[in-house]
CSV table of C-alpha atoms in Angstrom, one decimal:
chain,number,residue,atom,x,y,z
H,91,UNK,CA,10.8,32.2,-27.3
H,92,UNK,CA,9.6,29.1,-24.7
H,93,UNK,CA,11.5,25.9,-23.9
H,94,UNK,CA,9.5,23.3,-25.0
H,95,UNK,CA,11.2,19.8,-23.5
H,96,UNK,CA,10.4,16.5,-24.0
H,97,UNK,CA,11.0,13.6,-22.2
H,98,UNK,CA,12.4,9.6,-23.1
H,99,UNK,CA,10.8,8.8,-26.4
H,100,UNK,CA,9.0,12.1,-27.5
H,101,UNK,CA,12.9,13.6,-27.5
H,102,UNK,CA,14.1,11.1,-29.8
H,103,UNK,CA,12.0,12.1,-32.8
H,104,UNK,CA,11.4,16.4,-31.6
H,105,UNK,CA,13.3,18.6,-33.2
H,106,UNK,CA,15.7,19.9,-30.9
H,107,UNK,CA,15.5,23.2,-32.4
H,108,UNK,CA,12.4,23.0,-30.5
H,109,UNK,CA,14.3,23.4,-27.1
H,110,UNK,CA,14.4,27.2,-27.6
H,111,UNK,CA,11.6,28.4,-29.8
H,112,UNK,CA,9.7,31.5,-31.1
H,113,UNK,CA,6.2,30.9,-31.1
H,114,UNK,CA,3.7,31.7,-33.5
H,115,UNK,CA,1.7,35.3,-31.7
H,116,UNK,CA,-1.6,32.9,-32.3
H,117,UNK,CA,0.0,30.1,-30.0
H,118,UNK,CA,-1.1,31.2,-26.6
H,119,UNK,CA,-2.6,27.6,-24.7
H,120,UNK,CA,-1.7,24.7,-24.2
H,121,UNK,CA,-4.3,23.1,-27.0
H,122,UNK,CA,-2.7,25.8,-29.2
H,123,UNK,CA,1.0,24.6,-28.2
H,124,UNK,CA,-0.9,21.0,-28.7
H,125,UNK,CA,-2.1,21.6,-32.7
H,126,UNK,CA,0.6,24.1,-33.9
H,127,UNK,CA,3.5,21.2,-32.9
H,128,UNK,CA,1.2,18.3,-34.7
H,129,UNK,CA,1.1,20.9,-37.3
H,130,UNK,CA,4.6,21.7,-37.6
H,131,UNK,CA,6.1,17.9,-37.0
H,132,UNK,CA,3.3,15.6,-37.5
H,133,UNK,CA,5.7,12.5,-36.3
H,134,UNK,CA,6.0,14.6,-32.6
H,135,UNK,CA,2.0,15.6,-32.7
H,136,UNK,CA,1.2,11.9,-33.5
H,137,UNK,CA,2.9,10.7,-30.6
H,138,UNK,CA,2.0,13.5,-27.9
H,139,UNK,CA,-1.5,13.1,-28.8
H,140,UNK,CA,-2.4,10.6,-26.0
H,141,UNK,CA,-4.4,10.6,-23.1
H,142,UNK,CA,-0.7,9.6,-20.9
H,143,UNK,CA,0.8,12.5,-22.5
H,144,UNK,CA,1.1,14.4,-19.6
H,145,UNK,CA,2.0,18.0,-19.9
H,146,UNK,CA,4.2,20.2,-17.1
H,147,UNK,CA,4.0,24.1,-17.1
H,148,UNK,CA,7.6,25.8,-15.3
H,149,UNK,CA,7.9,22.0,-13.6
H,150,UNK,CA,4.2,21.6,-12.5
H,151,UNK,CA,1.8,19.2,-14.0
H,152,UNK,CA,-1.1,20.9,-16.1
H,153,UNK,CA,-3.8,18.5,-16.8
H,154,UNK,CA,-6.8,22.2,-18.2
H,155,UNK,CA,-5.2,22.8,-22.3
H,156,UNK,CA,-6.6,26.1,-22.2
H,157,UNK,CA,-3.7,27.1,-20.1
H,158,UNK,CA,-1.8,29.8,-21.2
H,159,UNK,CA,1.3,30.0,-22.4
H,160,UNK,CA,4.0,33.5,-21.8
H,161,UNK,CA,6.7,34.7,-22.6
H,162,UNK,CA,9.8,32.1,-21.4
H,163,UNK,CA,7.3,29.1,-19.8
H,164,UNK,CA,9.0,26.0,-19.9
H,165,UNK,CA,6.7,23.5,-21.2
H,166,UNK,CA,7.4,19.7,-20.6
H,167,UNK,CA,6.5,16.8,-22.3
H,168,UNK,CA,6.2,13.5,-20.1
H,169,UNK,CA,4.9,10.4,-22.3
H,170,UNK,CA,4.0,7.6,-19.2
H,171,UNK,CA,6.6,7.4,-16.4
H,172,UNK,CA,7.9,4.0,-16.1
H,173,UNK,CA,10.0,5.1,-13.1
H,174,UNK,CA,11.7,2.1,-10.1
E,70,UNK,CA,13.9,12.5,5.3
E,71,UNK,CA,16.2,11.8,1.8
E,72,UNK,CA,15.7,11.8,-1.6
E,73,UNK,CA,19.0,11.5,-3.9
E,74,UNK,CA,18.5,11.3,-7.4
E,75,UNK,CA,22.0,10.7,-8.9
E,76,UNK,CA,23.9,9.3,-11.7
E,77,UNK,CA,26.6,7.7,-10.6
E,78,UNK,CA,26.6,4.3,-8.9
E,79,UNK,CA,25.4,3.6,-5.5
E,80,UNK,CA,26.6,1.5,-2.8
E,81,UNK,CA,23.6,0.0,-0.9
E,82,UNK,CA,25.2,-1.6,1.3
E,83,UNK,CA,27.1,2.1,2.7
E,84,UNK,CA,23.9,3.8,1.9
E,85,UNK,CA,21.8,1.7,3.9
E,86,UNK,CA,24.5,1.2,7.1
E,87,UNK,CA,24.6,5.8,7.2
E,88,UNK,CA,21.0,5.0,6.9
E,89,UNK,CA,20.7,3.3,10.2
E,90,UNK,CA,23.2,4.8,12.1
E,91,UNK,CA,20.6,8.2,12.0
E,92,UNK,CA,18.2,5.9,13.7
E,93,UNK,CA,19.5,3.4,15.7
E,94,UNK,CA,16.5,3.7,18.2
E,95,UNK,CA,13.8,3.4,15.7
E,96,UNK,CA,13.1,-0.7,16.1
E,97,UNK,CA,12.2,-1.2,12.8
E,98,UNK,CA,14.1,-1.3,8.8
E,99,UNK,CA,13.3,-2.7,5.8
E,100,UNK,CA,14.2,-2.2,2.6
E,101,UNK,CA,14.1,-2.4,-1.2
E,102,UNK,CA,17.0,-2.4,-3.7
E,103,UNK,CA,16.3,-3.0,-7.1
E,104,UNK,CA,19.0,-4.3,-9.7
E,105,UNK,CA,19.3,-3.6,-13.8
E,106,UNK,CA,19.1,-7.7,-14.4
E,107,UNK,CA,20.7,-9.3,-17.2
E,108,UNK,CA,18.2,-10.5,-19.3
E,109,UNK,CA,14.1,-9.3,-19.4
E,110,UNK,CA,11.6,-11.6,-20.2
E,111,UNK,CA,14.5,-13.7,-21.4
E,112,UNK,CA,16.0,-11.2,-24.2
E,113,UNK,CA,19.5,-9.6,-23.9
E,114,UNK,CA,20.2,-6.6,-21.4
E,115,UNK,CA,22.9,-4.5,-22.6
E,116,UNK,CA,22.7,-1.4,-21.1
E,117,UNK,CA,19.5,0.7,-19.3
E,118,UNK,CA,19.3,4.3,-20.0
E,119,UNK,CA,17.4,6.4,-17.6
E,120,UNK,CA,16.1,9.6,-18.5
E,121,UNK,CA,15.2,12.4,-15.3
E,122,UNK,CA,13.3,15.5,-16.1
E,123,UNK,CA,16.1,17.8,-13.8
E,124,UNK,CA,14.8,19.0,-10.5
E,125,UNK,CA,10.8,18.0,-11.5
E,126,UNK,CA,12.0,14.0,-10.7
E,127,UNK,CA,13.8,15.5,-7.4
E,128,UNK,CA,9.9,17.4,-6.6
E,129,UNK,CA,7.8,14.2,-7.5
E,130,UNK,CA,9.7,11.5,-5.9
E,131,UNK,CA,9.8,13.6,-2.6
E,132,UNK,CA,6.0,14.6,-2.5
E,133,UNK,CA,5.6,10.8,-3.2
E,134,UNK,CA,7.7,10.0,-0.3
E,135,UNK,CA,5.9,12.4,1.8
E,136,UNK,CA,3.0,11.3,1.2
E,137,UNK,CA,3.9,7.3,1.9
E,138,UNK,CA,5.6,8.9,4.9
E,139,UNK,CA,2.1,11.0,6.2
E,140,UNK,CA,0.7,7.4,5.7
E,141,UNK,CA,2.2,5.2,7.3
E,142,UNK,CA,3.6,7.2,9.7
E,143,UNK,CA,7.2,6.1,9.3
E,144,UNK,CA,10.0,7.9,11.1
E,145,UNK,CA,11.9,8.1,7.9
E,146,UNK,CA,12.7,7.5,4.4
E,147,UNK,CA,15.5,7.0,2.2
E,148,UNK,CA,15.5,7.3,-1.8
E,149,UNK,CA,18.3,6.9,-3.8
E,150,UNK,CA,17.7,6.2,-7.2
E,151,UNK,CA,20.0,6.2,-10.2
E,152,UNK,CA,19.9,8.2,-13.2
E,153,UNK,CA,22.1,7.4,-16.6
E,154,UNK,CA,23.7,4.7,-18.6
E,155,UNK,CA,23.2,1.7,-15.8
E,156,UNK,CA,24.8,-1.8,-16.1
E,157,UNK,CA,23.8,-4.9,-15.3
E,158,UNK,CA,24.3,-5.7,-12.1
E,159,UNK,CA,24.3,-2.6,-10.6
E,160,UNK,CA,21.6,-0.7,-8.3
E,161,UNK,CA,19.0,0.7,-9.8
E,162,UNK,CA,17.1,2.1,-7.1
E,163,UNK,CA,17.2,2.0,-3.2
E,164,UNK,CA,14.1,2.7,-0.6
E,165,UNK,CA,14.8,2.3,3.3
E,166,UNK,CA,11.9,2.8,5.9
E,167,UNK,CA,12.8,3.4,9.9
E,168,UNK,CA,9.7,2.5,11.9
E,169,UNK,CA,8.4,2.8,15.3
E,170,UNK,CA,6.9,-1.2,13.9
E,171,UNK,CA,7.9,-4.0,11.2
E,172,UNK,CA,4.7,-3.4,9.7
E,173,UNK,CA,4.8,0.4,9.0
E,174,UNK,CA,8.9,0.0,7.8
E,175,UNK,CA,7.3,-3.7,5.6
E,176,UNK,CA,4.7,-1.6,3.9
E,177,UNK,CA,6.2,1.9,3.5
E,178,UNK,CA,8.5,0.0,1.6
E,179,UNK,CA,6.7,-1.5,-0.1
E,180,UNK,CA,4.0,1.0,-1.6
E,181,UNK,CA,6.7,3.7,-1.5
E,182,UNK,CA,7.8,1.0,-4.6
E,183,UNK,CA,5.0,0.7,-6.2
E,184,UNK,CA,4.6,4.6,-6.7
E,185,UNK,CA,8.0,4.4,-8.3
E,186,UNK,CA,7.0,2.5,-10.6
E,187,UNK,CA,3.6,4.1,-11.8
E,188,UNK,CA,4.4,7.7,-10.4
E,189,UNK,CA,8.6,8.3,-10.5
E,190,UNK,CA,9.1,10.6,-13.7
E,191,UNK,CA,11.9,8.5,-15.3
E,192,UNK,CA,11.7,7.2,-18.8
E,193,UNK,CA,13.6,3.8,-19.7
E,194,UNK,CA,15.4,2.6,-22.1
E,195,UNK,CA,17.2,-0.9,-22.9
E,196,UNK,CA,19.2,-1.4,-25.1
E,197,UNK,CA,20.6,-5.0,-26.3
E,198,UNK,CA,21.8,-6.5,-29.0
E,199,UNK,CA,19.1,-6.9,-30.8
E,200,UNK,CA,18.3,-2.2,-30.6
E,201,UNK,CA,16.3,-0.5,-28.1
E,202,UNK,CA,12.4,0.3,-26.6
E,203,UNK,CA,11.6,2.8,-23.9
E,204,UNK,CA,10.0,0.6,-22.0
E,205,UNK,CA,6.6,2.1,-20.2
E,206,UNK,CA,4.3,0.7,-16.8
E,207,UNK,CA,2.3,-2.5,-17.4
E,208,UNK,CA,-1.4,-2.4,-16.6
E,209,UNK,CA,-0.1,-5.5,-14.2
E,210,UNK,CA,2.1,-2.4,-11.8
E,211,UNK,CA,-0.7,0.2,-12.5
E,212,UNK,CA,-3.1,-2.7,-10.5
E,213,UNK,CA,-0.7,-3.1,-9.0
E,214,UNK,CA,-0.2,0.4,-7.3
E,215,UNK,CA,-4.0,0.7,-7.6
E,216,UNK,CA,-4.2,-2.6,-5.0
E,217,UNK,CA,-1.4,-0.8,-2.6
E,218,UNK,CA,-3.5,2.2,-2.4
E,219,UNK,CA,-6.4,1.0,-1.1
E,220,UNK,CA,-4.4,-1.7,1.4
E,221,UNK,CA,-2.8,0.6,3.3
T,207,UNK,CA,21.8,-19.9,2.4
T,208,UNK,CA,22.5,-18.7,5.7
T,209,UNK,CA,21.9,-18.4,8.6
T,210,UNK,CA,24.2,-17.6,11.9
T,211,UNK,CA,22.6,-17.4,15.5
T,212,UNK,CA,25.6,-15.4,17.4
T,213,UNK,CA,26.5,-14.0,20.9
T,214,UNK,CA,28.5,-10.5,18.9
T,215,UNK,CA,26.8,-7.5,17.8
T,216,UNK,CA,26.6,-6.8,13.8
T,217,UNK,CA,26.3,-4.6,11.9
T,218,UNK,CA,23.2,-5.1,9.2
T,219,UNK,CA,24.5,-2.3,6.5
T,220,UNK,CA,28.2,-4.8,6.7
T,221,UNK,CA,25.5,-7.4,6.8
T,222,UNK,CA,23.7,-6.7,3.2
T,223,UNK,CA,26.6,-5.3,1.8
T,224,UNK,CA,28.5,-8.6,2.0
T,225,UNK,CA,25.2,-10.2,1.2
T,226,UNK,CA,24.2,-8.2,-2.7
T,227,UNK,CA,28.1,-8.5,-3.6
T,228,UNK,CA,27.4,-12.4,-4.5
T,229,UNK,CA,23.7,-11.5,-6.3
T,230,UNK,CA,24.5,-8.4,-7.9
T,231,UNK,CA,22.2,-10.0,-10.5
T,232,UNK,CA,19.5,-10.9,-9.4
T,233,UNK,CA,16.5,-8.0,-10.0
T,234,UNK,CA,15.4,-7.9,-6.1
T,235,UNK,CA,16.6,-7.4,-2.8
T,236,UNK,CA,14.4,-7.1,0.1
T,237,UNK,CA,15.8,-6.7,3.9
T,238,UNK,CA,14.7,-6.1,7.6
T,239,UNK,CA,16.3,-5.4,10.7
T,240,UNK,CA,14.9,-5.3,13.9
T,241,UNK,CA,16.4,-3.3,16.7
T,242,UNK,CA,16.7,-3.8,20.4
T,243,UNK,CA,13.6,-0.7,21.1
T,244,UNK,CA,14.5,1.6,23.9
T,245,UNK,CA,11.6,1.1,24.9
T,246,UNK,CA,8.3,-1.4,25.1
T,247,UNK,CA,5.2,0.4,25.3
T,248,UNK,CA,5.9,3.2,27.8
T,249,UNK,CA,8.1,1.2,29.6
T,250,UNK,CA,11.9,1.5,29.5
T,251,UNK,CA,14.2,-1.4,28.9
T,252,UNK,CA,17.0,-1.0,29.9
T,253,UNK,CA,18.8,-4.8,28.4
T,254,UNK,CA,16.9,-7.4,26.3
T,255,UNK,CA,18.6,-11.2,26.8
T,256,UNK,CA,17.6,-13.7,24.2
T,257,UNK,CA,18.1,-17.0,25.6
T,258,UNK,CA,18.7,-19.7,22.1
T,259,UNK,CA,19.1,-23.9,22.3
T,260,UNK,CA,23.4,-24.6,21.1
T,261,UNK,CA,22.6,-26.3,18.0
T,262,UNK,CA,19.2,-26.8,18.2
T,263,UNK,CA,17.9,-23.0,17.0
T,264,UNK,CA,20.5,-22.4,14.7
T,265,UNK,CA,18.7,-25.6,13.4
T,266,UNK,CA,15.5,-24.7,13.3
T,267,UNK,CA,15.5,-21.1,11.5
T,268,UNK,CA,17.6,-22.8,8.5
T,269,UNK,CA,14.6,-25.2,8.8
T,270,UNK,CA,12.4,-22.4,8.4
T,271,UNK,CA,13.8,-20.4,6.0
T,272,UNK,CA,14.2,-23.4,3.6
T,273,UNK,CA,10.2,-23.5,3.7
T,274,UNK,CA,10.4,-20.1,2.9
T,275,UNK,CA,12.8,-20.2,-0.2
T,276,UNK,CA,10.8,-23.3,-0.8
T,277,UNK,CA,7.3,-21.9,-0.7
T,278,UNK,CA,8.8,-18.4,-2.5
T,279,UNK,CA,11.4,-19.3,-5.3
T,280,UNK,CA,14.3,-17.1,-4.0
T,281,UNK,CA,17.3,-17.2,-5.0
T,282,UNK,CA,19.0,-16.8,-2.3
T,283,UNK,CA,18.2,-16.4,1.7
T,284,UNK,CA,20.1,-14.5,5.1
T,285,UNK,CA,19.6,-14.5,8.1
T,286,UNK,CA,21.7,-13.2,11.3
T,287,UNK,CA,20.4,-13.3,15.1
T,288,UNK,CA,22.0,-11.9,17.3
T,289,UNK,CA,21.6,-13.7,21.5
T,290,UNK,CA,23.5,-12.9,24.7
T,291,UNK,CA,22.7,-9.5,26.6
T,292,UNK,CA,22.0,-7.1,23.8
T,293,UNK,CA,21.6,-3.4,24.1
T,294,UNK,CA,19.1,-0.3,23.0
T,295,UNK,CA,19.6,0.1,19.5
T,296,UNK,CA,21.6,-2.9,18.7
T,297,UNK,CA,19.9,-5.0,15.7
T,298,UNK,CA,18.5,-8.0,17.0
T,299,UNK,CA,17.6,-10.0,14.0
T,300,UNK,CA,18.4,-9.1,10.1
T,301,UNK,CA,16.8,-10.9,7.6
T,302,UNK,CA,17.6,-10.4,3.9
T,303,UNK,CA,16.5,-12.1,0.5
T,304,UNK,CA,17.5,-12.1,-3.2
T,305,UNK,CA,14.3,-12.8,-5.7
T,306,UNK,CA,14.1,-12.3,-9.8
T,307,UNK,CA,11.9,-10.2,-9.0
T,308,UNK,CA,10.2,-7.7,-6.1
T,309,UNK,CA,6.8,-9.3,-5.0
T,310,UNK,CA,8.8,-12.2,-4.2
T,311,UNK,CA,11.9,-10.8,-2.4
T,312,UNK,CA,9.1,-8.4,-0.5
T,313,UNK,CA,6.9,-11.9,0.6
T,314,UNK,CA,9.8,-13.9,1.3
T,315,UNK,CA,11.1,-11.1,3.9
T,316,UNK,CA,8.0,-11.1,5.5
T,317,UNK,CA,7.0,-14.2,6.0
T,318,UNK,CA,10.4,-15.3,7.2
T,319,UNK,CA,10.1,-13.1,10.3
T,320,UNK,CA,6.4,-14.3,10.9
T,321,UNK,CA,7.7,-17.7,10.7
T,322,UNK,CA,11.2,-16.8,13.5
T,323,UNK,CA,8.6,-14.1,16.2
T,324,UNK,CA,6.3,-17.4,16.6
T,325,UNK,CA,8.7,-21.0,15.6
T,326,UNK,CA,12.1,-19.9,16.8
T,327,UNK,CA,13.1,-21.4,19.3
T,328,UNK,CA,14.4,-18.2,21.0
T,329,UNK,CA,13.7,-16.9,24.7
T,330,UNK,CA,13.4,-13.5,25.4
T,331,UNK,CA,13.6,-11.2,28.7
T,332,UNK,CA,13.6,-8.1,29.3
T,333,UNK,CA,15.5,-6.3,31.7
T,334,UNK,CA,14.3,-2.6,32.7
T,335,UNK,CA,14.5,-0.6,36.3
T,336,UNK,CA,11.8,-2.8,37.3
T,337,UNK,CA,12.9,-6.1,37.2
T,338,UNK,CA,13.2,-8.7,34.6
T,339,UNK,CA,10.3,-10.2,32.9
T,340,UNK,CA,10.0,-12.9,29.9
T,341,UNK,CA,8.0,-12.4,26.9
T,342,UNK,CA,5.6,-14.9,25.2
T,343,UNK,CA,4.5,-13.9,21.9
T,344,UNK,CA,1.1,-12.4,21.5
T,345,UNK,CA,-2.1,-13.4,19.8
T,346,UNK,CA,-1.8,-11.4,17.6
T,347,UNK,CA,1.6,-12.4,16.4
T,348,UNK,CA,0.5,-15.7,15.8
T,349,UNK,CA,-2.6,-15.0,13.9
T,350,UNK,CA,-0.4,-12.5,11.8
T,351,UNK,CA,1.5,-15.4,10.9
T,352,UNK,CA,-1.1,-18.0,10.6
T,353,UNK,CA,-2.2,-15.4,7.8
T,354,UNK,CA,1.4,-14.7,6.3
T,355,UNK,CA,1.3,-18.9,5.3
T,356,UNK,CA,-2.1,-18.8,3.8
T,357,UNK,CA,-1.6,-15.2,2.1
T,358,UNK,CA,2.1,-16.6,0.1
A,18,UNK,CA,22.4,-40.2,33.6
A,19,UNK,CA,19.7,-38.1,31.2
A,20,UNK,CA,20.7,-34.9,30.3
A,21,UNK,CA,18.0,-32.5,31.5
A,22,UNK,CA,17.7,-29.3,29.7
A,23,UNK,CA,15.7,-26.1,30.6
A,24,UNK,CA,14.8,-22.9,28.3
A,25,UNK,CA,13.9,-20.1,29.3
A,26,UNK,CA,11.7,-19.7,32.2
A,27,UNK,CA,12.8,-22.9,33.0
A,28,UNK,CA,15.8,-23.1,33.4
A,29,UNK,CA,15.4,-20.1,35.9
A,30,UNK,CA,13.0,-22.3,38.2
A,31,UNK,CA,14.6,-25.5,37.4
A,32,UNK,CA,17.5,-27.1,39.3
A,33,UNK,CA,20.7,-26.6,38.4
A,34,UNK,CA,21.7,-30.2,39.6
A,35,UNK,CA,19.3,-31.9,37.0
A,36,UNK,CA,21.1,-30.5,34.3
A,37,UNK,CA,23.4,-34.2,34.5
A,38,UNK,CA,20.7,-36.9,36.5
A,39,UNK,CA,20.1,-40.6,37.1
A,40,UNK,CA,16.8,-40.5,36.0
A,41,UNK,CA,14.8,-43.7,38.4
A,42,UNK,CA,14.9,-47.0,36.5
A,43,UNK,CA,11.0,-46.4,36.9
A,44,UNK,CA,11.3,-43.6,34.1
A,45,UNK,CA,11.0,-44.4,30.6
A,46,UNK,CA,9.2,-41.8,28.0
A,47,UNK,CA,8.3,-38.8,28.5
A,48,UNK,CA,4.8,-38.6,30.6
A,49,UNK,CA,6.5,-40.8,33.4
A,50,UNK,CA,9.8,-38.2,33.4
A,51,UNK,CA,7.4,-35.3,33.5
A,52,UNK,CA,5.5,-37.2,36.5
A,53,UNK,CA,8.0,-37.8,38.6
A,54,UNK,CA,9.2,-34.0,37.8
A,55,UNK,CA,6.3,-32.5,39.4
A,56,UNK,CA,6.8,-34.7,42.4
A,57,UNK,CA,10.7,-34.1,42.7
A,58,UNK,CA,9.6,-30.5,41.7
A,59,UNK,CA,6.4,-29.4,42.1
A,60,UNK,CA,6.9,-25.7,41.1
A,61,UNK,CA,8.4,-27.0,38.3
A,62,UNK,CA,5.7,-29.5,37.6
A,63,UNK,CA,3.4,-26.7,37.5
A,64,UNK,CA,5.8,-24.4,34.8
A,65,UNK,CA,6.3,-27.7,32.6
A,66,UNK,CA,2.6,-28.8,32.9
A,67,UNK,CA,1.5,-26.5,29.7
A,68,UNK,CA,-0.1,-27.8,26.3
A,69,UNK,CA,2.5,-25.2,25.0
A,70,UNK,CA,5.5,-26.6,26.2
A,71,UNK,CA,7.3,-28.5,23.9
A,72,UNK,CA,9.5,-31.0,24.2
A,73,UNK,CA,12.8,-31.8,22.5
A,74,UNK,CA,14.9,-35.5,22.6
A,75,UNK,CA,18.2,-35.3,21.2
A,76,UNK,CA,18.0,-31.6,19.6
A,77,UNK,CA,14.0,-32.8,17.9
A,78,UNK,CA,10.7,-32.2,19.0
A,79,UNK,CA,8.7,-34.7,20.3
A,80,UNK,CA,4.8,-34.7,21.0
A,81,UNK,CA,3.7,-37.9,21.8
A,82,UNK,CA,4.3,-38.3,25.4
A,83,UNK,CA,4.7,-42.2,25.2
A,84,UNK,CA,8.1,-42.3,23.6
A,85,UNK,CA,10.6,-43.7,25.4
A,86,UNK,CA,13.9,-42.3,27.6
A,87,UNK,CA,17.3,-44.0,26.7
A,88,UNK,CA,20.5,-43.8,29.1
A,89,UNK,CA,22.2,-40.7,27.4
A,90,UNK,CA,19.6,-39.2,25.9
A,91,UNK,CA,19.3,-35.2,26.6
A,92,UNK,CA,15.5,-34.7,26.8
A,93,UNK,CA,15.2,-30.4,26.4
A,94,UNK,CA,11.7,-27.8,27.7
A,95,UNK,CA,10.7,-24.9,25.8
A,96,UNK,CA,8.8,-22.7,26.8
A,97,UNK,CA,6.6,-20.8,24.3
A,98,UNK,CA,9.2,-19.1,22.0
A,99,UNK,CA,9.5,-15.3,20.7
A,100,UNK,CA,12.0,-15.4,18.6
A,101,UNK,CA,12.3,-12.6,16.5
């Protein structure tokens, strides 16, 4: 099981069932996860597909699309921030 | 250094009083408080909703504050950031800096506010009579932050 | 706008709390508090004495604040300035500005502090173990004020 | 009677009797007052003799040395300010 976290406007688009999800065996990297999401949830895939979307793995920002995903990872999708 | 992300309303005056009590001999205290406005660009705001990524948000703000502290040599920094549902007139963010001299205190507050605007992992949604909308930083916010980062 | 010149110690946190209560919906509050330091340039300070010219000092500070308010379009300004004998750790001056946006609030506090440093009719004397000396503004203070006046 | 006010370091030099003083008939302007003070109180006269000394007449700053002095005027001598 991976834990997927969608923040801000991504959360409103994402299927709540994705919070705890068993990923197919072929999904082994962040790029693979994004491809899988784009297929399973096209509207969400489209929203995530921006250079300004950031991804955190286990609460650390990761920029490398080939970053591996392992069991129990917490993977968060962050839209552009609007703090302050 | 204190960084607090809170769902509860806070009183900026009381926070500032508590912060300065601990540092009476420092020389200079600068503060900034941002409030939830009753209207943005003429459009009335009902409730402002700010979402955090629990844990991550607190640590990232701490990292931004550490960065400012290192750049400007402040003696202490305080950040209080409200999350959740916020009503017009309530404080959203307080930044306070203690330093030996006024220039460092001013610069620290200003720079940290610029960083928070663009780099704090927080997501704002405004709810008004004509619906909701998520806010994202403007090109102007990014330009100001880039400029602030260079200047100091 | 409130300008107060006082011989009594004041609590910056309480002053800020009272000021912001009256303006909860303004958007941005910036403040600066200057404290009496325990040492200046390595030299211990026993008591700081600040002399005013009663009446004249209050009116001149009011004039400086009016000038800043006009230049920056702030919604409200507060100045509290201590005079008389001041001990290390006590607040000397508090400036607070309410504005619709953060840039105006920051700029107003900074500019008014620069004006006060060089143009407020106040005279400072530091008393320490090795005697008393009157302080006068440095060339650096004048340069900063000239620069601040141009920039805004 | 004129009221003379000396601020800051000027106050420490000035003779306290100057606070309420009857000026000689010949002293009719600020320049005349400064000359008279320089003669009566040389140390004070020397301290006042700087382009950075400001003078207020009845609590209004006056730069013109020929400004007239009349009965009951309050005339203040201000060293460079060090506020904030």
